[in-house]
XYZ file of C-alpha atoms in Angstrom:
654
model
C 92.219 42.932 101.621
C 95.239 41.350 99.987
C 94.686 37.947 98.481
C 96.140 34.883 100.100
C 98.839 32.926 98.398
C 98.613 29.211 97.857
C 100.967 28.459 100.706
C 98.796 30.483 103.080
C 95.553 28.669 102.352
C 96.637 25.062 102.032
C 98.908 22.596 103.647
C 100.246 19.305 102.428
C 99.314 16.322 104.535
C 102.485 15.044 106.202
C 101.065 11.530 106.176
C 100.899 11.250 102.401
C 97.118 11.386 102.238
C 94.926 13.866 100.402
C 95.475 17.405 101.624
C 92.721 19.642 102.895
C 93.177 23.155 101.499
C 91.322 25.768 103.464
C 90.636 29.403 102.786
C 90.590 31.647 105.802
C 87.680 33.495 104.251
C 85.465 30.589 103.216
C 85.796 28.282 106.176
C 85.201 28.443 109.875
C 88.431 26.591 110.490
C 91.336 28.733 111.649
C 93.895 26.679 109.827
C 94.223 23.972 107.200
C 94.942 20.628 108.733
C 95.307 17.119 107.328
C 92.507 14.594 107.337
C 92.655 10.934 108.131
C 92.939 8.345 105.396
C 89.628 6.905 104.283
C 89.893 3.272 103.318
C 87.107 1.825 101.173
C 86.804 -0.757 98.465
C 86.703 1.966 95.812
C 89.702 3.940 97.028
C 92.066 2.564 94.406
C 89.852 3.564 91.481
C 88.371 6.813 92.775
C 89.915 10.197 92.193
C 91.998 11.650 95.038
C 90.037 13.838 97.419
C 91.770 17.183 97.235
C 89.059 19.698 97.985
C 88.523 20.932 101.512
C 84.793 20.193 101.510
C 85.245 16.600 100.336
C 88.004 16.023 102.855
C 85.916 17.337 105.733
C 82.811 15.476 104.638
C 84.764 12.217 104.410
C 86.108 12.664 107.919
C 82.640 13.239 109.391
C 81.068 10.416 107.381
C 83.763 7.945 108.403
C 83.432 8.880 112.069
C 79.668 8.388 111.963
C 79.724 5.110 110.027
C 82.750 3.446 111.604
C 82.439 4.088 115.363
C 79.814 1.737 116.825
C 77.952 1.535 113.485
C 74.213 0.851 113.648
C 74.459 0.562 117.420
C 72.678 2.162 120.329
C 73.451 1.625 123.991
C 70.474 1.487 126.365
C 72.271 0.201 129.462
C 75.519 1.451 130.950
C 76.536 -2.136 131.660
C 76.391 -2.937 127.938
C 79.161 -0.517 127.007
C 82.260 -2.108 125.516
C 85.308 -2.126 127.766
C 87.982 0.540 127.678
C 90.353 -1.748 125.777
C 87.707 -2.771 123.243
C 86.762 0.859 122.665
C 90.397 1.898 122.319
C 90.962 -0.820 119.730
C 87.982 0.418 117.719
C 89.177 4.007 118.090
C 92.661 3.176 116.782
C 91.155 1.314 113.848
C 89.076 4.327 112.810
C 91.837 6.854 113.536
C 95.122 5.050 112.834
C 97.053 8.345 112.874
C 96.259 8.754 116.572
C 99.207 6.456 117.347
C 101.503 9.149 115.947
C 100.553 11.367 118.894
C 101.894 8.968 121.536
C 104.585 11.509 122.388
C 101.849 13.464 124.189
C 101.180 10.436 126.387
C 104.857 10.287 127.283
C 104.864 13.976 128.178
C 101.792 13.444 130.339
C 103.306 10.427 132.097
C 106.516 12.264 132.974
C 105.491 15.882 133.497
C 101.885 15.538 134.696
C 101.974 12.241 136.523
C 99.638 13.577 139.224
C 96.732 13.050 136.825
C 97.361 9.296 136.762
C 98.188 8.986 140.457
C 94.974 10.745 141.424
C 92.975 9.055 138.628
C 91.754 12.533 137.725
C 89.955 13.305 134.471
C 90.410 17.032 134.009
C 87.943 18.421 131.453
C 87.265 21.898 132.830
C 90.258 23.789 131.408
C 90.354 25.906 128.292
C 93.559 27.715 127.425
C 97.286 27.197 127.981
C 99.353 26.459 131.078
C 102.774 27.814 131.942
C 104.560 25.209 134.029
C 104.468 21.440 134.313
C 103.653 19.610 137.532
C 107.072 17.923 137.484
C 108.736 21.320 137.145
C 106.749 22.679 140.058
C 107.653 19.717 142.260
C 111.341 20.115 141.408
C 111.124 23.771 142.367
C 109.455 23.014 145.681
C 111.923 20.249 146.535
C 114.794 22.634 145.870
C 113.107 25.297 148.015
C 112.678 22.906 150.929
C 116.284 21.770 150.655
C 117.476 25.355 150.672
C 115.375 26.196 153.719
C 116.465 23.053 155.576
C 120.163 23.716 154.970
C 120.009 27.399 155.851
C 122.157 28.418 158.807
C 119.356 30.728 159.929
C 116.249 28.696 160.729
C 113.217 30.023 158.884
C 109.869 28.744 157.739
C 109.011 28.425 154.056
C 107.306 31.467 152.502
C 103.546 31.681 152.907
C 103.165 31.426 149.151
C 105.434 28.384 148.707
C 102.580 26.421 147.139
C 102.404 28.936 144.281
C 104.851 28.064 141.485
C 107.387 30.770 140.791
C 105.380 33.992 141.110
C 102.469 35.838 142.619
C 100.790 39.058 141.532
C 100.320 42.508 143.016
C 97.726 44.983 141.816
C 98.580 48.518 140.831
C 96.580 51.480 139.661
C 97.536 53.530 136.683
C 96.541 55.177 133.460
C 96.529 52.559 130.703
C 97.234 55.071 127.946
C 100.142 56.621 129.863
C 101.570 53.185 130.525
C 101.339 52.293 126.842
C 102.892 55.567 125.693
C 105.673 55.921 128.226
C 106.104 52.462 129.683
C 106.628 51.760 133.355
C 108.897 50.019 135.767
C 109.248 46.409 134.765
C 111.290 43.840 136.647
C 113.529 41.492 134.733
C 111.206 38.673 135.761
C 108.294 40.462 134.097
C 110.404 41.349 131.078
C 111.419 37.714 130.644
C 107.811 36.521 131.003
C 106.601 39.126 128.525
C 109.183 38.069 125.945
C 108.233 34.421 126.442
C 104.525 35.130 125.997
C 105.034 37.170 122.853
C 107.327 34.550 121.370
C 104.801 31.810 122.108
C 101.977 33.805 120.524
C 104.064 34.992 117.557
C 103.357 38.624 118.382
C 105.989 41.210 117.496
C 107.124 43.815 120.004
C 107.470 46.183 117.067
C 103.719 46.116 116.496
C 102.110 45.496 119.884
C 102.510 46.567 123.477
C 101.682 44.018 126.189
C 100.162 44.652 129.633
C 99.834 42.060 132.403
C 96.318 41.928 133.868
C 94.850 40.061 136.809
C 92.733 37.880 134.542
C 90.600 37.858 131.426
C 87.881 40.033 132.935
C 90.398 42.707 133.925
C 91.744 42.883 130.374
C 88.275 43.397 128.907
C 87.460 46.076 131.481
C 90.690 47.934 130.780
C 89.718 48.263 127.125
C 86.154 49.290 128.025
C 87.411 51.989 130.417
C 89.794 53.461 127.845
C 87.991 53.074 124.510
C 86.391 56.325 123.213
C 82.761 55.178 123.327
C 81.447 58.740 123.467
C 82.549 59.309 119.877
C 82.474 55.690 118.669
C 79.176 54.639 120.142
C 78.809 50.951 119.337
C 80.013 47.775 121.011
C 79.318 44.594 119.033
C 80.094 41.164 120.519
C 79.911 37.619 119.099
C 79.344 35.141 121.949
C 76.940 32.213 122.084
C 77.413 31.909 125.855
C 77.383 34.245 128.831
C 80.886 35.397 129.702
C 81.689 37.278 132.884
C 84.443 39.168 131.084
C 82.150 40.247 128.239
C 79.317 41.183 130.602
C 81.752 43.351 132.581
C 82.842 45.054 129.350
C 79.235 45.657 128.288
C 78.283 47.100 131.666
C 81.295 49.396 131.730
C 80.878 50.569 128.127
C 77.168 51.321 128.540
C 77.953 53.534 131.519
C 80.311 55.436 129.241
C 77.666 55.980 126.574
C 78.024 52.919 124.335
C 75.204 51.044 122.631
C 75.826 47.323 123.111
C 74.742 44.836 120.444
C 75.246 41.104 120.033
C 75.283 38.562 117.256
C 72.540 35.944 117.360
C 72.845 32.195 116.889
C 70.308 30.030 115.066
C 68.608 27.176 116.862
C 69.358 24.276 116.923
C 72.896 24.276 115.460
C 73.782 27.663 116.993
C 75.356 28.996 113.821
C 75.861 32.748 113.515
C 72.894 34.554 112.005
C 75.066 35.872 109.206
C 72.616 38.271 107.595
C 71.794 39.967 110.898
C 75.432 40.265 111.903
C 76.380 41.698 108.532
C 73.679 44.373 108.830
C 75.001 45.378 112.243
C 78.575 45.612 110.958
C 78.003 47.251 107.596
C 76.887 50.859 107.673
C 74.823 52.297 104.819
C 76.637 55.538 105.449
C 80.338 55.125 104.863
C 81.349 56.995 107.967
C 84.296 56.281 110.218
C 84.304 55.562 113.910
C 81.735 52.806 114.128
C 82.936 51.369 117.448
C 84.485 48.208 118.899
C 83.939 44.729 117.445
C 84.730 41.952 119.940
C 85.309 38.624 118.245
C 86.275 35.233 119.704
C 87.948 32.937 117.211
C 85.758 30.145 118.510
C 83.332 29.405 121.324
C 84.974 28.127 124.489
C 81.649 26.428 125.397
C 80.214 24.835 122.245
C 83.445 24.458 120.268
C 81.996 26.349 117.277
C 84.638 28.015 115.088
C 83.808 31.262 113.357
C 84.900 32.477 109.908
C 87.717 34.990 110.034
C 85.886 36.915 107.327
C 83.999 38.829 110.023
C 87.176 40.580 111.157
C 87.883 41.765 107.639
C 84.335 43.021 107.140
C 84.447 44.895 110.435
C 87.782 46.545 109.662
C 86.626 47.590 106.200
C 83.596 49.278 107.769
C 85.491 51.389 110.281
C 85.371 49.179 113.375
C 88.226 48.645 115.767
C 88.646 44.920 116.433
C 89.340 43.130 119.708
C 90.244 39.462 119.338
C 89.455 37.169 122.271
C 92.133 34.472 122.040
C 91.494 32.993 125.504
C 89.815 29.882 124.103
C 92.539 29.138 121.582
C 94.186 25.760 121.731
C 97.956 25.298 121.901
C 99.726 26.818 118.891
C 96.470 28.042 117.321
C 98.049 31.477 117.046
C 100.435 29.934 114.516
C 97.504 29.644 112.121
C 95.660 32.827 113.029
C 97.289 35.071 110.418
C 97.960 37.925 112.821
C 99.996 39.830 110.247
C 97.040 39.672 107.851
C 94.229 40.804 110.157
C 96.206 42.905 112.666
C 93.500 43.462 115.325
C 93.683 46.605 117.437
C 93.435 44.639 120.682
C 94.057 41.023 121.589
C 93.319 39.329 124.914
C 94.607 35.972 126.083
C 95.203 34.303 129.435
C 97.439 31.633 130.923
C 96.993 29.376 133.938
C 99.889 27.930 135.896
C 99.781 24.127 136.208
C 97.265 21.942 134.365
C 95.087 19.876 136.669
C 96.655 21.331 139.794
C 96.752 25.143 139.827
C 94.309 27.040 137.589
C 95.493 30.486 138.692
C 97.505 32.622 136.341
C 97.100 35.994 134.679
C 95.772 37.747 131.606
C 97.569 39.488 128.763
C 96.265 42.548 126.951
C 97.966 43.379 123.644
C 97.383 46.816 122.141
C 98.475 47.635 118.601
C 100.826 50.589 118.834
C 99.005 52.479 116.109
C 95.766 52.200 118.148
C 97.128 53.735 121.347
C 96.351 57.264 120.187
C 92.593 56.627 120.110
C 92.442 55.619 123.784
C 91.243 58.002 126.448
C 93.061 58.556 129.755
C 91.470 56.601 132.594
C 92.520 55.226 135.945
C 91.801 51.520 135.743
C 92.127 48.632 138.161
C 93.304 45.285 136.898
C 96.875 46.021 135.782
C 99.290 43.889 137.789
C 102.930 43.244 138.492
C 104.314 39.711 138.448
C 106.267 39.179 141.650
C 108.838 36.353 141.609
C 109.279 34.143 144.622
C 111.861 35.219 147.165
C 114.288 32.467 146.226
C 114.586 33.837 142.689
C 115.417 37.297 144.001
C 117.955 35.816 146.387
C 119.573 33.901 143.544
C 119.782 37.049 141.471
C 121.309 38.861 144.407
C 123.927 36.170 144.980
C 124.820 35.911 141.306
C 125.359 39.648 140.987
C 127.099 40.126 144.383
C 124.513 42.662 145.416
C 124.427 43.523 149.117
C 121.605 41.740 150.916
C 119.683 44.725 152.216
C 116.960 44.765 149.507
C 116.379 41.034 149.840
C 116.242 41.265 153.612
C 113.550 43.883 153.221
C 111.480 41.243 151.476
C 112.354 38.662 154.113
C 111.283 40.957 156.929
C 108.071 41.923 155.249
C 107.376 38.295 154.182
C 105.533 39.746 151.168
C 102.388 39.404 153.260
C 100.266 41.389 150.851
C 101.230 39.376 147.784
C 98.882 36.665 146.693
C 97.913 34.167 144.066
C 94.599 34.501 142.256
C 92.960 32.118 144.679
C 93.586 34.457 147.591
C 93.221 38.165 148.321
C 95.435 41.207 148.482
C 95.262 43.808 151.219
C 96.260 47.429 150.742
C 97.715 49.692 153.394
C 94.162 50.879 154.008
C 93.000 47.306 154.641
C 90.838 47.299 151.532
C 90.344 43.676 150.487
C 89.921 42.861 146.825
C 88.948 39.559 145.316
C 91.656 38.272 143.002
C 89.367 36.006 141.003
C 87.680 37.235 137.819
C 85.532 40.013 139.213
C 83.890 43.092 137.784
C 84.320 44.984 141.048
C 88.106 45.309 141.244
C 89.060 48.562 142.960
C 92.410 49.436 144.508
C 93.450 52.807 145.800
C 97.179 52.360 146.125
C 99.979 49.847 145.840
C 100.951 48.122 149.125
C 104.145 49.273 150.810
C 105.508 45.760 150.553
C 105.129 45.857 146.776
C 107.035 49.139 146.669
C 109.808 47.468 148.645
C 109.814 44.685 146.081
C 110.085 47.149 143.210
C 113.014 48.898 144.897
C 114.757 45.568 145.395
C 114.240 44.545 141.797
C 115.434 47.927 140.539
C 118.711 47.586 142.484
C 119.252 44.102 141.159
C 118.611 45.204 137.590
C 121.116 48.036 137.953
C 123.772 45.396 138.589
C 123.514 44.219 134.984
C 121.914 40.849 135.599
C 119.348 41.170 132.815
C 121.040 38.923 130.303
C 121.546 36.054 132.754
C 117.921 35.895 133.876
C 115.836 33.282 132.081
C 112.401 31.810 132.671
C 111.577 28.182 131.934
C 107.899 27.707 131.103
C 108.038 23.996 130.510
C 104.421 23.609 129.416
C 104.893 26.229 126.700
C 108.143 24.540 125.656
C 106.335 21.211 125.344
C 103.574 22.719 123.223
C 106.142 24.414 120.969
C 107.903 21.095 120.521
C 104.739 19.111 119.742
C 103.501 21.586 117.154
C 100.138 22.642 115.762
C 99.340 19.694 113.487
C 99.984 16.946 116.014
C 98.055 18.644 118.824
C 95.095 19.601 116.636
C 94.810 16.159 115.051
C 94.877 14.495 118.454
C 92.093 16.627 119.920
C 90.111 16.322 116.671
C 90.042 12.534 116.915
C 89.163 12.570 120.617
C 86.378 15.154 120.542
C 84.651 13.621 117.519
C 84.791 10.134 119.053
C 83.239 11.531 122.218
C 80.447 13.342 120.345
C 79.626 10.259 118.275
C 79.638 7.976 121.325
C 77.421 10.336 123.328
C 74.844 10.279 120.529
C 74.708 6.462 120.696
C 73.218 6.533 124.216
C 69.437 5.983 124.070
C 66.861 5.435 126.791
C 65.425 1.882 126.872
C 61.742 1.058 126.528
C 60.949 4.212 124.592
C 59.562 4.436 121.097
C 62.464 4.958 118.730
C 64.899 5.361 121.625
C 64.825 8.764 123.304
C 68.360 10.239 123.243
C 70.030 10.503 126.633
C 72.216 13.410 125.548
C 71.550 16.576 123.567
C 74.603 18.341 122.133
C 74.470 22.079 121.431
C 76.415 23.618 118.586
C 78.490 21.563 116.137
C 78.296 17.806 116.405
C 80.621 15.513 114.420
C 82.706 17.916 112.401
C 86.246 18.029 111.071
C 86.986 21.553 112.246
C 84.994 21.767 115.496
C 86.881 23.041 118.519
C 87.844 20.803 121.476
C 84.937 21.961 123.649
C 81.529 20.370 124.143
C 78.216 21.733 125.472
C 75.573 19.139 126.301
C 72.696 18.221 128.585
C 71.472 14.916 129.959
C 67.740 14.072 129.803
C 65.741 11.431 131.627
C 63.456 8.913 129.935
C 60.538 11.379 130.112
C 62.540 13.987 128.213
C 63.115 16.261 131.203
C 66.508 17.889 131.575
C 68.645 16.857 134.510
C 70.072 19.912 136.228
C 73.546 20.669 134.816
C 74.872 21.529 138.277
C 73.799 18.084 139.510
C 75.547 16.409 136.583
C 78.671 18.420 137.365
C 78.617 17.519 141.053
C 78.088 13.829 140.350
C 80.930 13.893 137.818
C 83.141 15.474 140.441
C 82.316 12.606 142.788
C 83.532 10.271 140.030
C 86.779 12.274 139.824
C 85.790 13.919 136.548
C 86.057 17.711 136.457
C 83.412 19.336 134.253
C 81.967 22.832 134.173
C 78.678 24.403 133.205
C 77.613 27.470 131.297
C 74.713 29.484 129.957
C 73.987 29.694 126.220
C 72.188 32.851 125.140
C 71.446 35.156 122.197
C 69.639 32.214 120.567
C 67.415 32.941 117.552
C 64.463 30.650 116.764
C 62.873 30.399 113.340
C 59.076 30.306 113.212
C 59.050 26.524 112.865
C 60.776 26.262 116.251
C 58.402 28.674 118.028
C 56.811 25.948 120.138
C 60.173 24.432 120.997
C 61.424 27.865 122.016
C 58.970 28.006 124.907
C 60.177 24.645 126.218
C 63.897 25.227 125.756
C 64.577 28.714 127.066
C 65.087 29.171 130.779
C 66.572 31.635 133.190
C 70.022 30.977 134.598
C 68.310 29.692 137.737
C 66.634 26.976 135.660
C 63.088 28.341 135.623
C 61.264 27.710 132.362
C 59.658 30.652 130.577
C 56.779 30.360 128.202
C 57.884 32.730 125.464
C 56.771 33.431 121.927
C 57.996 35.397 118.986
C 56.215 38.575 120.091
C 57.900 39.133 123.449
C 61.448 39.877 122.395
C 61.765 42.547 125.079
C 60.909 39.982 127.725
C 63.649 37.720 126.343
C 66.197 40.484 126.853
C 64.877 41.487 130.263
C 64.976 37.949 131.610
C 68.170 37.026 129.769
C 66.766 33.686 128.726
C 68.952 30.903 127.432
C 69.982 27.314 128.061
C 72.049 26.052 130.977
C 74.487 23.364 129.806
C 77.207 21.042 131.035
C 80.545 21.744 129.384
C 83.689 19.701 128.765
C 86.967 21.076 127.410
C 89.919 19.090 126.084
C 93.471 20.221 126.690
C 96.395 18.962 124.631
C 97.034 16.442 127.449
C 93.618 14.780 127.145
C 93.760 11.096 126.226
C 91.344 8.405 125.140
C 90.831 7.127 128.677
C 89.554 10.585 129.680
C 86.958 10.442 126.882
C 85.913 6.922 127.799
C 85.513 7.768 131.496
C 83.229 10.689 130.687
C 81.201 8.551 128.288
C 80.831 5.756 130.842
C 79.819 8.251 133.525
C 77.117 9.843 131.361
C 75.824 6.374 130.422
C 74.939 5.777 134.086
C 72.027 8.181 133.626
C 70.354 5.545 131.457
C 69.376 3.960 134.776
C 66.345 5.918 136.002
C 66.997 4.840 139.593
C 70.552 6.227 139.413
C 69.292 9.770 138.907
C 66.820 9.702 141.770
C 69.229 8.024 144.181
C 72.018 10.439 143.426
C 69.738 13.475 143.584
C 68.503 12.385 147.006
C 72.051 11.657 148.177
C 73.344 14.973 146.919
C 70.622 17.057 148.570
C 70.895 15.067 151.808
C 74.660 15.378 152.138
C 74.684 19.060 151.229
C 71.451 19.910 153.038
C 70.444 22.171 150.191
C 68.793 21.864 146.824
C 70.696 21.566 143.563
C 68.978 24.664 142.192
C 71.967 26.976 142.574
C 73.035 30.022 140.619
C 75.575 29.590 137.865
C 78.640 31.746 138.633
C-alpha cells in the first residue's frame, strides 16, 4: 500500500486549538477532526497537545469530568431543566455554538419537526429532499391542477415527493457491460449521487436498487462463489440485508463466516478476524469481504486497515456505506482503497418520508468477474407526471406520450411503502425483503419509458436539473461542522445516560447499560442501550420503543450478535444472551454449535442522530429514559400497553 502523506493523515483545527492528526491505518476514526479546547489551570504552562491519542483522551476525560460531575440522578423529577442542561452543555462544548447554522436550516426547511414536537432518532443515512421543498412542490401541483381547464384529480402518488420506482428484471452483468435505457431524470439523479459521494464515473458504474437489501442480493447472485468460496462479514448486529446475502451466497456454494466482537465493549476480535482474512497459502480468489465503515447500531467505528489486509490477501471488498453520516465519504479515501463494490442508500424526507432507494456501485475493473444472473431488485426511477409534462411543454413535444401516462394513471407505480402489481397480478412487497421476485415489467412502465425516450430525443437533456435540497444543505455545511455537532451531542447523551441510577440500591444500580463504545471522541452518532429495573431485569426493548413513541420520540431496536465472551465472562454469558424473541438461554463455553443454531444475542434499543439532531432532542430522550427510575411507571405502562393493544409486548423483532 502506498504511504499516506502528511496532508492525508492530519488536519489543522480551524478553531486555533491543538490539531488531532489521525492515521487511517492506526485509528478507528474515518477522518481526522478537531477537538474541543480543554481549559485548565495548567494550560498556559503545559505543552500543546498535538498527538491524536492525547487529543482524544482529553476530549473523553473532559466530557466525563465536566458534565454533571460527581452526580447521579435517582429520580426523574430531580433532573435539571432543559435550559440549565443546555447552559452546562454550552460551557463544556463552547464550539457547539458555531453549528447554529444547522438550527436555522432545521427551522426553515424541516419546520414540521418543531410543529409536531417530534424527536426523530430512528434514521441512519442521508435524505434527498427537504420538507419545505416537498411542500412547495405539492402546493405548485395543487395550483396547477386547480387552474387546469380540464378538471382532474391529483395523481394517486401526489404524496410522494418527485418520483416513484418501478421494478425491472435483468442481467446485472449485461447491464454493467452494455448499459440500458436511462431516462434523463435517472441520469440527473445518478450524477447527483455520484457527485455527493465523490465517486468518479470513470471508475465505477452505478445501479439503482429498490433498497439496501436488494443491492446486497444483487452482488450475492452475481459473485462467482463457486470458484471464490468464502463470504466474510463484519457486523455486530443482525442486518436483514446481510442475512439475505448470506442465504443467497450459501445456496450458490459459499462458506459464510463472520467477525466476532468481544464482550463487553464489542470490539472486533482482531486476531480471529486476521486469521480468517490471511491465508497461509498465498493463493488468489479468496472470496468476498463485506465491511461496514462503522456499526449503524452501536456507533463503533472500525479501522480501515482491514480493507487493505483483505485486498492484499486476494479478497474482493464490498463496502457498506449505508450507515455513513453526511459527508463521511469525503474522508473515506476512496481513491486509496478502491473497493470492488460499494452500497449506499438514500431516504426522501427526514422525519416525514423514510422511503427512498439503494445505490450499488461496481468498480469497472471488477465487472469481468461477475457471473450472468437474472436478479430482482434493479429499479427505474419514475418522475412524477408534472415533471414529464413540463419537459414536454419546454421541448414542444406533441402530447401523445404524456397523455398515455395520464390515461394509465401510472397505477402500477409505487413508493416503497406500497406495492407494485405486474400484468400477471403478482404482488411484490416494496420494503426491504429477501423475497423480491418479478417476472416482467408492467405495461404502464413500458409506456413511461417510451414517453421518456421521445422526450429525450428532443434534446432536452441539458435543461433538465434535479434539486436535492437536503444534499445541497449537507454539502454547504461540510464534514467538520456536521461531525463536531453530532460528536458533542452523542457524547453528552451517553454521559448523561450513565448518570441515571436506581434509588435505594447499594452503590446505585445503573438504569441504563450501553453496548459498544461509550464516551469516545470518534464514536459514531448511533447508540445501543437497554433499560433495567431496580432488580436488574431488562425491560423489553420493544416496550421501551412503544412508550417512547407515545412520548413522540421515534426510536428503533435491534439484535446484537456474534458476541465473543472471555472465560471470565462465562457466567455473565448465560445471563446476557437471548433469542430474538427475548427468551434467555443458559449457555456455556462448550456449546458453540447451540449458539449458532439458536442465533443468540442481545436485543437492544437503538437511537441514531442525523445532522439535524439538536440538544433538545437529546434532552427529551434523556428525560424519557429517566422516567424508568420510577418502579411504578414501568408496571403501569406495561399494563396500559398490553391492555390497549390486547396483546403482549413479546413480539418478534423485524
